[in-house]
C-alpha atoms as a printed R data frame, in Angstrom:
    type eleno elety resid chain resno      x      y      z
1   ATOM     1    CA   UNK     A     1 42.117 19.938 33.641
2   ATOM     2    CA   UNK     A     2 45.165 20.783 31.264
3   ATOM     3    CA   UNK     A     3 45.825 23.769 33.627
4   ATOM     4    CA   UNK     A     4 46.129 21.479 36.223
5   ATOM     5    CA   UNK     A     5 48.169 18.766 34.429
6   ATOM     6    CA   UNK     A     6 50.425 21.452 33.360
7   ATOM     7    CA   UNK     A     7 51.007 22.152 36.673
8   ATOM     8    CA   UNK     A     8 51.628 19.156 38.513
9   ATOM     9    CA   UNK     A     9 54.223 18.023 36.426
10  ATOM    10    CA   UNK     A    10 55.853 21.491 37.093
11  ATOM    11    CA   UNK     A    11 55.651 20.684 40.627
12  ATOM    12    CA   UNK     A    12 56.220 17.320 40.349
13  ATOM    13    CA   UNK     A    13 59.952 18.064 38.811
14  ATOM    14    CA   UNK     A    14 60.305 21.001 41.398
15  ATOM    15    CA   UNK     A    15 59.652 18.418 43.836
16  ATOM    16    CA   UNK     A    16 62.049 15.387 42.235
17  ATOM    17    CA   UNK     A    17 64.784 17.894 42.312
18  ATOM    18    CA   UNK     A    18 64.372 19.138 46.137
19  ATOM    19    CA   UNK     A    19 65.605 16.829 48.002
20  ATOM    20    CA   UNK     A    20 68.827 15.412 46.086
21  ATOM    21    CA   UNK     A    21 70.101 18.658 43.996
22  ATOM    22    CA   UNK     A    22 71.695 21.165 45.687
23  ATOM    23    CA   UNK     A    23 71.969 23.810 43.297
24  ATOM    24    CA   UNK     A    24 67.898 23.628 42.711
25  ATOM    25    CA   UNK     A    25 67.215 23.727 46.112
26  ATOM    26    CA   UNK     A    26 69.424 27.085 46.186
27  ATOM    27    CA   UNK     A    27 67.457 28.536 43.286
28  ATOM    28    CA   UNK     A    28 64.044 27.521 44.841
29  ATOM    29    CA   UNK     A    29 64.555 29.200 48.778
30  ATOM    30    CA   UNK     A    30 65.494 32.839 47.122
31  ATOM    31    CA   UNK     A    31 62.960 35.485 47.104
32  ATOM    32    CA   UNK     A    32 62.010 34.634 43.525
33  ATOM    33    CA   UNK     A    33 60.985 31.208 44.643
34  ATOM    34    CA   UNK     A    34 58.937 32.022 47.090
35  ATOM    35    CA   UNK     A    35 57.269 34.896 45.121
36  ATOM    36    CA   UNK     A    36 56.819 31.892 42.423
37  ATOM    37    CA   UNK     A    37 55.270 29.013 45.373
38  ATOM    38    CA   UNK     A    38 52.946 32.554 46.343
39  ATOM    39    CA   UNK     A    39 51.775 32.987 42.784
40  ATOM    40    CA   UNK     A    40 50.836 29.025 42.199
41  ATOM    41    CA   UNK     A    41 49.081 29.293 45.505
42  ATOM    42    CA   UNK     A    42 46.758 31.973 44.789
43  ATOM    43    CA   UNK     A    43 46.367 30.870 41.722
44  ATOM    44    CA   UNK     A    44 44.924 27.426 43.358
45  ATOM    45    CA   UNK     A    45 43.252 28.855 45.489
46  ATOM    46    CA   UNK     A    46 41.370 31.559 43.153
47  ATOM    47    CA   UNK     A    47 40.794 28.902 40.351
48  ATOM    48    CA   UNK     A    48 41.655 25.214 41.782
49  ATOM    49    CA   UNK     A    49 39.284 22.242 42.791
50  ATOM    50    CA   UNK     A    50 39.922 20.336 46.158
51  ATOM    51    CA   UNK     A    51 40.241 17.303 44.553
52  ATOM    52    CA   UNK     A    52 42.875 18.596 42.201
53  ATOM    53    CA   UNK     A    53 45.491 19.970 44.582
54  ATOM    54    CA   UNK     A    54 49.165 20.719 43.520
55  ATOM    55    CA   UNK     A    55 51.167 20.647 46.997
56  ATOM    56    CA   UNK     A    56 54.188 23.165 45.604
57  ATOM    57    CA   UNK     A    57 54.465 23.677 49.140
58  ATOM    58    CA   UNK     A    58 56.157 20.377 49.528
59  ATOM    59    CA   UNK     A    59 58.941 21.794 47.535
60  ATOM    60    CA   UNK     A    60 62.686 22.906 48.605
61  ATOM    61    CA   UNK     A    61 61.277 26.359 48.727
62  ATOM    62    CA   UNK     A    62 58.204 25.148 51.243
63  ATOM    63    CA   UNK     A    63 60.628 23.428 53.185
64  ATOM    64    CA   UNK     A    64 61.715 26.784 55.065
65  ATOM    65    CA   UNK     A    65 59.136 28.346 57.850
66  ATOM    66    CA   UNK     A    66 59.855 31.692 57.182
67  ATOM    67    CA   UNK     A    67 58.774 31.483 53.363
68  ATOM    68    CA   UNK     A    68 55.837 29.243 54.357
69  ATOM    69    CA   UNK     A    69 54.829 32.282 57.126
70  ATOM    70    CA   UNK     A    70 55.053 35.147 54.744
71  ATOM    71    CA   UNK     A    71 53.119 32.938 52.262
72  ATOM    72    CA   UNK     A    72 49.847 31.672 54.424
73  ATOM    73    CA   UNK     A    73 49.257 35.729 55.648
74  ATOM    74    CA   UNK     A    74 48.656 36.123 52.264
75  ATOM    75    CA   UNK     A    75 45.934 33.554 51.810
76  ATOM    76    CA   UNK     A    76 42.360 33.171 53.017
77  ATOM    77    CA   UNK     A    77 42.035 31.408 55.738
78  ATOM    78    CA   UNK     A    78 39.066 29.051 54.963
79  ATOM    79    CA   UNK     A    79 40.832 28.255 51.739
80  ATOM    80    CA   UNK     A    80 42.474 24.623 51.620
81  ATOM    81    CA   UNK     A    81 45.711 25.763 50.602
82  ATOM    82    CA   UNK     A    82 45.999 27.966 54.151
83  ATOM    83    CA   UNK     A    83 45.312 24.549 55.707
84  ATOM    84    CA   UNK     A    84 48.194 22.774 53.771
85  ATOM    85    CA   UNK     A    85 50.408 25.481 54.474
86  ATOM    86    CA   UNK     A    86 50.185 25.345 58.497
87  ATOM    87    CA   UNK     A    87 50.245 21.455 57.924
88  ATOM    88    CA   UNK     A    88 53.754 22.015 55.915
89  ATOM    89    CA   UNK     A    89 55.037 24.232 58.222
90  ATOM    90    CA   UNK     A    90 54.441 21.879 61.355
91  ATOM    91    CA   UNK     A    91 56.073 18.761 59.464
92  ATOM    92    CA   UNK     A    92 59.166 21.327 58.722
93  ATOM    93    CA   UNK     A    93 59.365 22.519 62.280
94  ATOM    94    CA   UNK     A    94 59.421 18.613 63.009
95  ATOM    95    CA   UNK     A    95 61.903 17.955 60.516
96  ATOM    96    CA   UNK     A    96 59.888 16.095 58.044
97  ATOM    97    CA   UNK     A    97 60.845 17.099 54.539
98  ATOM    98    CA   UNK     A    98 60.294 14.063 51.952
99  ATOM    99    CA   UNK     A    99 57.449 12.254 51.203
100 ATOM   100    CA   UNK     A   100 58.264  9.143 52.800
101 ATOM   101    CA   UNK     A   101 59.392 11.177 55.680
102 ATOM   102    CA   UNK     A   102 55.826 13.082 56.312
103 ATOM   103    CA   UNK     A   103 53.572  9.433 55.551
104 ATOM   104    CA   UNK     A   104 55.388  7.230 58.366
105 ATOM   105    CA   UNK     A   105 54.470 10.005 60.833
106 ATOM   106    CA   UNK     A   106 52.523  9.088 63.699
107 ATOM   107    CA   UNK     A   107 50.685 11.954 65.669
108 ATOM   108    CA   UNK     A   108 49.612  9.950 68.151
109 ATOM   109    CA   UNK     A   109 53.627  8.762 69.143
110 ATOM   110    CA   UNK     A   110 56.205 11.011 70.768
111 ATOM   111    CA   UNK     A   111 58.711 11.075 67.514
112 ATOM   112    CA   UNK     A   112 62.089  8.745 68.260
113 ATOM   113    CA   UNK     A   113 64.942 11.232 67.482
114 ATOM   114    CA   UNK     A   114 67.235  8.594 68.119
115 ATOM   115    CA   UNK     A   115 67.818  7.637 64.734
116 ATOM   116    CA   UNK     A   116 68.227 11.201 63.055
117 ATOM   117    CA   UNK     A   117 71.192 12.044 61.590
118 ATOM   118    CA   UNK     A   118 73.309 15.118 62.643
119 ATOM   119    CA   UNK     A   119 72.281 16.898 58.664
120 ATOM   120    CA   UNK     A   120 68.818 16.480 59.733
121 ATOM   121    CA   UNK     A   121 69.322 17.291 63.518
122 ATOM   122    CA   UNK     A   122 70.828 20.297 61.896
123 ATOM   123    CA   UNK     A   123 68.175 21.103 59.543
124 ATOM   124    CA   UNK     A   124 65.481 20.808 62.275
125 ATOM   125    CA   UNK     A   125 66.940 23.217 64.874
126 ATOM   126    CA   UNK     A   126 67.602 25.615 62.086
127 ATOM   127    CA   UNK     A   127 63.803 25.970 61.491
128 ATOM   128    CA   UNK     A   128 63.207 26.321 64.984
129 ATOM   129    CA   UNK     A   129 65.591 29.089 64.965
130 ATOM   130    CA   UNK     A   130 64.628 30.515 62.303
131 ATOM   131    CA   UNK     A   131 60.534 29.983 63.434
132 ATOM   132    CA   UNK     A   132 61.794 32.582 66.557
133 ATOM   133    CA   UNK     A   133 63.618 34.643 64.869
134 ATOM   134    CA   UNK     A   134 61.080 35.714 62.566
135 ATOM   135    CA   UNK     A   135 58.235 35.848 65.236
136 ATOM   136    CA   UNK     A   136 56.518 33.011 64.026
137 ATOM   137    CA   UNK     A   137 54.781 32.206 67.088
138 ATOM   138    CA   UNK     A   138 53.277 35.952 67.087
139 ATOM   139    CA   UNK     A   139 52.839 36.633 63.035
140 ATOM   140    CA   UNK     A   140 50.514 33.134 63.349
141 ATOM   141    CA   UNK     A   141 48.215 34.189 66.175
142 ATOM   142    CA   UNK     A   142 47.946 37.681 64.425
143 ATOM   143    CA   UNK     A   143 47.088 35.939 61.820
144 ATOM   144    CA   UNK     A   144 44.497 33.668 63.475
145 ATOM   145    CA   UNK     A   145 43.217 36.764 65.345
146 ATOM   146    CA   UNK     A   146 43.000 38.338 62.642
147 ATOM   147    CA   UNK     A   147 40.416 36.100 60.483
148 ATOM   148    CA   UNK     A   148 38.615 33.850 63.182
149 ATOM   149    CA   UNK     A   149 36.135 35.506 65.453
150 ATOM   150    CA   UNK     A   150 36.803 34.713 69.248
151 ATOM   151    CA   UNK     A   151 33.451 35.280 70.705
């Protein structure tokens, strides 16, 4: 329980300071960052409860697809923290990145774009870019392939 508490005010700062501080949002997306977001992950998934989850994935450095896709090949896939990590990546792809952002989402609506400004047009289509350059599409079938039998 400390463990825990210990860490979800870590990622609870992490997470205050993602969205509106540039300079911790640079620190976070380097390869350090993500290496850090890996360790917490395995970590929770090794020694955490389900009803004690810490979400660093909701972080600046979970907020790019490419970090989120090196991250879930590393975890097992009937763990709840894979699960959270293909959820993340979907509501980056769609350009969700905040809180408020991911809870007024409707599944069941086609998404109004209308409204979006051009930073966050601009964010979106970067991850999309970045999804294909990387071979997202083909490292997360692998990775499917990989751990689910297809009878």
């Amino acid at each position: 329980e400390e463990k825990f508490a210990l860490s979800a005010a870590c990622v609870s700062f992490l997470r205050a300071a993602s969205f509106d501080w540039p300079e911790a949002i640079e620190l976070m997306q380097t390869r350090d960052g993500v290496e850090g977001m890996m360790s917490v992950m395995r970590s929770e998934e090794l020694y955490g409860r389900p009803d004690l989850q810490v979400h660093i994935e909701r972080t600046a450095v979970g907020s790019s697809t490419q970090a989120l896709l090196q991250c879930v090949k590393q975890l097992h896939i009937e763990g709840e923290v894979s699960g959270r990590v293909l959820k993340r990546m979907a509501e980056v792809l769609e350009g969700r990145h905040t809180d408020a952002e991911i809870e007024e989402a409707d599944v069941t609506q086609l998404r109004d774009l209308s409204g979006e400004s051009a930073e966050g047009t601009k964010r979106r289509n970067a991850q999309h870019s970045l999804f294909v350059q990387v071979d997202g599409t083909s490292d997360l079938l692998r990775y499917l392939l990989e751990h689910i039998s297809v009878s």
